[in-house]
């Protein structure tokens, strides 16, 4: 039996192009590092709609529930814009997150030295930046009831509800403390306890989890609006940031952009531990299917490759191999090999998606 099972869902647009490069990387770790992967592949998003008439077939969902990790490319595209909401490519992605109950969304914001000039902030503020945002993903304002648009006193009223149970806060807090333990023992929790009752409960629960299980971790609390300011003022003060679904949506995008390009940003979504002790997990780049560049060999595969590095670390407990892969990307960038999204100097010759993947393989070979 294989050591690690993976379901690959390339999806649409550049999702298929960047995933081709990840496949090469998986094969490299299989043949050169003895990691035994059992890889199966299926469709999601528009590609699944074209074949199965639904953005995620039940049989694909069943496979996702069984494997150690799902690797997803990207979904969506103009061809599917007019579909009914229930059939849109994004519904496939949302179904996986919901049915696997992937409640902890990990969004690293790491600034590769070679890309420090890409940030909108000054180089010395972002250079060496390495933070991790843990965003609660399956509850809060985006899911709370009641919700909807009604009419009251002859005018329309829009309603959404920010709602969290103790157990929902506790499980994502534990995930964040565990992560802080693997990194630098430092966690900052962000909410709005000054104006929201949910924030007061959030702070209480995080304190309780800290006291009873993780007293060695340095815990701080910050109002989320201040957190946004601090992220652009002095981002290196943070290591792991824990926050809810709504604030996390904004804070993680803000932190991610400190590092430059969408083509460099990975993510992981983790759920409860399975019988084998591994968490339910899906790994995917932050970017979408980029219809404007699809089929042109211009996509940067780094975000998807770095998502696989997260799988090595968080699903397969291969932290050293994850670091090897991250270092390989770092050295490729440092040598000046860049996809078009990372071009800086006029006259720079960009490499294609495939050439970028090949360069990462060369760097991996050099690491042996
Ligand atoms: P996008 O992320 O696809 O693209 C935004 C811009 O960034 C584009 O100019 C694109 O060319 C560029 N870009 C993105 N990834 C890149 C990469 N790896 N290398 C180089 N350049 C890259 O966002 P969008 O244009 O708003 O959305 C396009 C489609 O993707 C829509 O259908 C949207 O719904 C979908 N989408 C899917 C996901 C997902 O699958 N998780 C996320 C966001 C958007």
PDB file of N, CA and C and ligand atoms in Angstrom, residues 14 18 72-78 81 90 93 97 261-264 284-293 298-301 303 339 341, ligand 1:
ATOM      1  N   UNK A  14      -5.873  27.983 -16.090  1.00  0.00           N
ATOM      2  CA  UNK A  14      -4.473  27.696 -15.772  1.00  0.00           C
ATOM      3  C   UNK A  14      -4.337  26.632 -14.679  1.00  0.00           C
ATOM      4  N   UNK A  18      -0.796  24.665 -14.250  1.00  0.00           N
ATOM      5  CA  UNK A  18       0.089  24.678 -13.076  1.00  0.00           C
ATOM      6  C   UNK A  18       0.147  23.295 -12.420  1.00  0.00           C
ATOM      7  N   UNK A  72      -5.911  20.985  -5.416  1.00  0.00           N
ATOM      8  CA  UNK A  72      -6.809  21.596  -6.391  1.00  0.00           C
ATOM      9  C   UNK A  72      -6.106  22.725  -7.142  1.00  0.00           C
ATOM     10  N   UNK A  73      -6.351  22.831  -8.454  1.00  0.00           N
ATOM     11  CA  UNK A  73      -5.751  23.896  -9.254  1.00  0.00           C
ATOM     12  C   UNK A  73      -6.537  25.181  -9.121  1.00  0.00           C
ATOM     13  N   UNK A  74      -7.549  25.351  -9.948  1.00  0.00           N
ATOM     14  CA  UNK A  74      -8.420  26.537  -9.863  1.00  0.00           C
ATOM     15  C   UNK A  74      -9.688  26.223 -10.645  1.00  0.00           C
ATOM     16  N   UNK A  75     -10.765  26.929 -10.315  1.00  0.00           N
ATOM     17  CA  UNK A  75     -12.013  26.691 -11.048  1.00  0.00           C
ATOM     18  C   UNK A  75     -12.561  28.008 -11.583  1.00  0.00           C
ATOM     19  N   UNK A  76     -13.408  27.885 -12.611  1.00  0.00           N
ATOM     20  CA  UNK A  76     -14.112  29.062 -13.128  1.00  0.00           C
ATOM     21  C   UNK A  76     -13.659  29.480 -14.506  1.00  0.00           C
ATOM     22  N   UNK A  77     -14.452  30.360 -15.099  1.00  0.00           N
ATOM     23  CA  UNK A  77     -14.124  30.863 -16.430  1.00  0.00           C
ATOM     24  C   UNK A  77     -15.354  31.455 -17.063  1.00  0.00           C
ATOM     25  N   UNK A  78     -15.156  32.322 -18.049  1.00  0.00           N
ATOM     26  CA  UNK A  78     -16.283  33.038 -18.662  1.00  0.00           C
ATOM     27  C   UNK A  78     -17.326  32.116 -19.280  1.00  0.00           C
ATOM     28  N   UNK A  81     -20.161  31.621 -16.813  1.00  0.00           N
ATOM     29  CA  UNK A  81     -20.715  32.763 -16.097  1.00  0.00           C
ATOM     30  C   UNK A  81     -22.242  32.780 -16.051  1.00  0.00           C
ATOM     31  N   UNK A  90     -17.544  27.385  -8.966  1.00  0.00           N
ATOM     32  CA  UNK A  90     -17.154  27.642  -7.573  1.00  0.00           C
ATOM     33  C   UNK A  90     -17.923  26.778  -6.578  1.00  0.00           C
ATOM     34  N   UNK A  93     -15.983  23.715  -5.477  1.00  0.00           N
ATOM     35  CA  UNK A  93     -14.984  24.006  -4.453  1.00  0.00           C
ATOM     36  C   UNK A  93     -15.641  24.161  -3.076  1.00  0.00           C
ATOM     37  N   UNK A  97     -15.133  22.006   0.545  1.00  0.00           N
ATOM     38  CA  UNK A  97     -14.812  22.630   1.844  1.00  0.00           C
ATOM     39  C   UNK A  97     -15.867  22.296   2.889  1.00  0.00           C
ATOM     40  N   UNK A 261       3.207  38.872  -5.691  1.00  0.00           N
ATOM     41  CA  UNK A 261       2.379  38.368  -6.785  1.00  0.00           C
ATOM     42  C   UNK A 261       1.423  37.253  -6.377  1.00  0.00           C
ATOM     43  N   UNK A 262       0.260  37.293  -6.999  1.00  0.00           N
ATOM     44  CA  UNK A 262      -0.764  36.263  -6.804  1.00  0.00           C
ATOM     45  C   UNK A 262      -0.236  34.889  -7.225  1.00  0.00           C
ATOM     46  N   UNK A 263       0.707  34.889  -8.143  1.00  0.00           N
ATOM     47  CA  UNK A 263       1.251  33.628  -8.638  1.00  0.00           C
ATOM     48  C   UNK A 263       2.163  32.923  -7.642  1.00  0.00           C
ATOM     49  N   UNK A 264       2.368  33.528  -6.464  1.00  0.00           N
ATOM     50  CA  UNK A 264       3.282  32.957  -5.460  1.00  0.00           C
ATOM     51  C   UNK A 264       2.556  32.467  -4.201  1.00  0.00           C
ATOM     52  N   UNK A 284      -4.456  24.362  -2.215  1.00  0.00           N
ATOM     53  CA  UNK A 284      -4.742  25.032  -3.494  1.00  0.00           C
ATOM     54  C   UNK A 284      -4.064  26.390  -3.533  1.00  0.00           C
ATOM     55  N   UNK A 285      -3.689  26.835  -4.747  1.00  0.00           N
ATOM     56  CA  UNK A 285      -3.166  28.194  -4.848  1.00  0.00           C
ATOM     57  C   UNK A 285      -4.285  29.190  -4.559  1.00  0.00           C
ATOM     58  N   UNK A 286      -3.911  30.403  -4.158  1.00  0.00           N
ATOM     59  CA  UNK A 286      -4.927  31.419  -3.870  1.00  0.00           C
ATOM     60  C   UNK A 286      -5.549  31.955  -5.168  1.00  0.00           C
ATOM     61  N   UNK A 287      -4.764  31.925  -6.260  1.00  0.00           N
ATOM     62  CA  UNK A 287      -5.274  32.527  -7.498  1.00  0.00           C
ATOM     63  C   UNK A 287      -6.390  31.706  -8.135  1.00  0.00           C
ATOM     64  N   UNK A 288      -7.070  32.336  -9.125  1.00  0.00           N
ATOM     65  CA  UNK A 288      -8.129  31.666  -9.843  1.00  0.00           C
ATOM     66  C   UNK A 288      -7.636  31.065 -11.155  1.00  0.00           C
ATOM     67  N   UNK A 289      -8.565  30.886 -12.096  1.00  0.00           N
ATOM     68  CA  UNK A 289      -8.241  30.162 -13.322  1.00  0.00           C
ATOM     69  C   UNK A 289      -7.628  31.066 -14.394  1.00  0.00           C
ATOM     70  N   UNK A 290      -7.510  32.357 -14.114  1.00  0.00           N
ATOM     71  CA  UNK A 290      -6.834  33.334 -14.986  1.00  0.00           C
ATOM     72  C   UNK A 290      -7.136  33.138 -16.465  1.00  0.00           C
ATOM     73  N   UNK A 291      -8.395  33.309 -16.870  1.00  0.00           N
ATOM     74  CA  UNK A 291      -8.740  33.101 -18.284  1.00  0.00           C
ATOM     75  C   UNK A 291      -7.946  34.004 -19.227  1.00  0.00           C
ATOM     76  N   UNK A 292      -7.487  35.157 -18.716  1.00  0.00           N
ATOM     77  CA  UNK A 292      -6.763  36.094 -19.601  1.00  0.00           C
ATOM     78  C   UNK A 292      -5.411  35.560 -20.068  1.00  0.00           C
ATOM     79  N   UNK A 293      -4.841  34.584 -19.351  1.00  0.00           N
ATOM     80  CA  UNK A 293      -3.529  34.062 -19.779  1.00  0.00           C
ATOM     81  C   UNK A 293      -3.562  32.555 -20.049  1.00  0.00           C
ATOM     82  N   UNK A 298       1.930  31.174 -19.710  1.00  0.00           N
ATOM     83  CA  UNK A 298       2.387  32.325 -18.924  1.00  0.00           C
ATOM     84  C   UNK A 298       2.146  32.157 -17.419  1.00  0.00           C
ATOM     85  N   UNK A 299       1.401  31.134 -17.045  1.00  0.00           N
ATOM     86  CA  UNK A 299       1.031  30.997 -15.628  1.00  0.00           C
ATOM     87  C   UNK A 299       2.243  30.648 -14.774  1.00  0.00           C
ATOM     88  N   UNK A 300       2.318  31.270 -13.627  1.00  0.00           N
ATOM     89  CA  UNK A 300       3.367  30.953 -12.653  1.00  0.00           C
ATOM     90  C   UNK A 300       2.902  29.728 -11.841  1.00  0.00           C
ATOM     91  N   UNK A 301       3.621  28.618 -11.913  1.00  0.00           N
ATOM     92  CA  UNK A 301       3.173  27.426 -11.183  1.00  0.00           C
ATOM     93  C   UNK A 301       3.576  27.427  -9.701  1.00  0.00           C
ATOM     94  N   UNK A 303       2.683  29.058  -6.948  1.00  0.00           N
ATOM     95  CA  UNK A 303       1.663  28.999  -5.894  1.00  0.00           C
ATOM     96  C   UNK A 303       1.163  27.568  -5.712  1.00  0.00           C
ATOM     97  N   UNK A 339       8.579  33.769 -14.303  1.00  0.00           N
ATOM     98  CA  UNK A 339       7.450  33.777 -15.236  1.00  0.00           C
ATOM     99  C   UNK A 339       7.052  35.254 -15.468  1.00  0.00           C
ATOM    100  N   UNK A 341       4.644  37.199 -14.828  1.00  0.00           N
ATOM    101  CA  UNK A 341       4.064  38.003 -13.737  1.00  0.00           C
ATOM    102  C   UNK A 341       5.142  38.580 -12.819  1.00  0.00           C
TER     103      UNK A 341
HETATM  104  P1  LIG B   1      -7.495  35.241 -11.087  1.00  0.00           P
HETATM  105  O1  LIG B   1      -6.774  34.928  -9.836  1.00  0.00           O
HETATM  106  O2  LIG B   1      -7.828  34.100 -11.961  1.00  0.00           O
HETATM  107  O3  LIG B   1      -6.629  36.294 -11.952  1.00  0.00           O
HETATM  108  C1  LIG B   1      -6.355  37.620 -11.506  1.00  0.00           C
HETATM  109  C2  LIG B   1      -5.138  38.179 -12.279  1.00  0.00           C
HETATM  110  O4  LIG B   1      -3.941  37.541 -11.801  1.00  0.00           O
HETATM  111  C3  LIG B   1      -5.202  37.886 -13.765  1.00  0.00           C
HETATM  112  O5  LIG B   1      -4.654  38.971 -14.476  1.00  0.00           O
HETATM  113  C4  LIG B   1      -4.326  36.668 -13.948  1.00  0.00           C
HETATM  114  O6  LIG B   1      -3.720  36.571 -15.218  1.00  0.00           O
HETATM  115  C5  LIG B   1      -3.280  36.859 -12.842  1.00  0.00           C
HETATM  116  N1  LIG B   1      -2.837  35.551 -12.316  1.00  0.00           N
HETATM  117  C6  LIG B   1      -3.547  34.733 -11.506  1.00  0.00           C
HETATM  118  N2  LIG B   1      -2.850  33.625 -11.242  1.00  0.00           N
HETATM  119  C7  LIG B   1      -1.682  33.743 -11.895  1.00  0.00           C
HETATM  120  C8  LIG B   1      -0.536  32.888 -12.011  1.00  0.00           C
HETATM  121  N3  LIG B   1      -0.456  31.701 -11.389  1.00  0.00           N
HETATM  122  N4  LIG B   1       0.485  33.317 -12.763  1.00  0.00           N
HETATM  123  C9  LIG B   1       0.444  34.501 -13.395  1.00  0.00           C
HETATM  124  N5  LIG B   1      -0.608  35.358 -13.312  1.00  0.00           N
HETATM  125  C10 LIG B   1      -1.664  34.965 -12.576  1.00  0.00           C
HETATM  126  O7  LIG B   1      -8.817  36.024 -10.658  1.00  0.00           O
HETATM  127  P2  LIG B   1     -10.033  36.523 -11.564  1.00  0.00           P
HETATM  128  O8  LIG B   1      -9.527  36.969 -12.904  1.00  0.00           O
HETATM  129  O9  LIG B   1     -10.794  37.438 -10.717  1.00  0.00           O
HETATM  130  O10 LIG B   1     -10.940  35.237 -11.791  1.00  0.00           O
HETATM  131  C11 LIG B   1     -10.887  34.384 -12.934  1.00  0.00           C
HETATM  132  C12 LIG B   1     -11.756  33.163 -12.673  1.00  0.00           C
HETATM  133  O11 LIG B   1     -11.218  32.409 -11.602  1.00  0.00           O
HETATM  134  C13 LIG B   1     -13.192  33.510 -12.276  1.00  0.00           C
HETATM  135  O12 LIG B   1     -14.060  32.580 -12.883  1.00  0.00           O
HETATM  136  C14 LIG B   1     -13.189  33.352 -10.779  1.00  0.00           C
HETATM  137  O13 LIG B   1     -14.458  33.024 -10.279  1.00  0.00           O
HETATM  138  C15 LIG B   1     -12.230  32.205 -10.601  1.00  0.00           C
HETATM  139  N6  LIG B   1     -11.556  32.136  -9.282  1.00  0.00           N
HETATM  140  C16 LIG B   1     -11.349  30.893  -8.796  1.00  0.00           C
HETATM  141  C17 LIG B   1     -10.658  30.744  -7.606  1.00  0.00           C
HETATM  142  C18 LIG B   1     -10.373  29.344  -7.126  1.00  0.00           C
HETATM  143  O14 LIG B   1     -10.488  28.405  -7.899  1.00  0.00           O
HETATM  144  N7  LIG B   1      -9.977  29.174  -5.882  1.00  0.00           N
HETATM  145  C19 LIG B   1     -10.173  31.864  -6.925  1.00  0.00           C
HETATM  146  C20 LIG B   1     -10.377  33.128  -7.479  1.00  0.00           C
HETATM  147  C21 LIG B   1     -11.068  33.249  -8.678  1.00  0.00           C
END
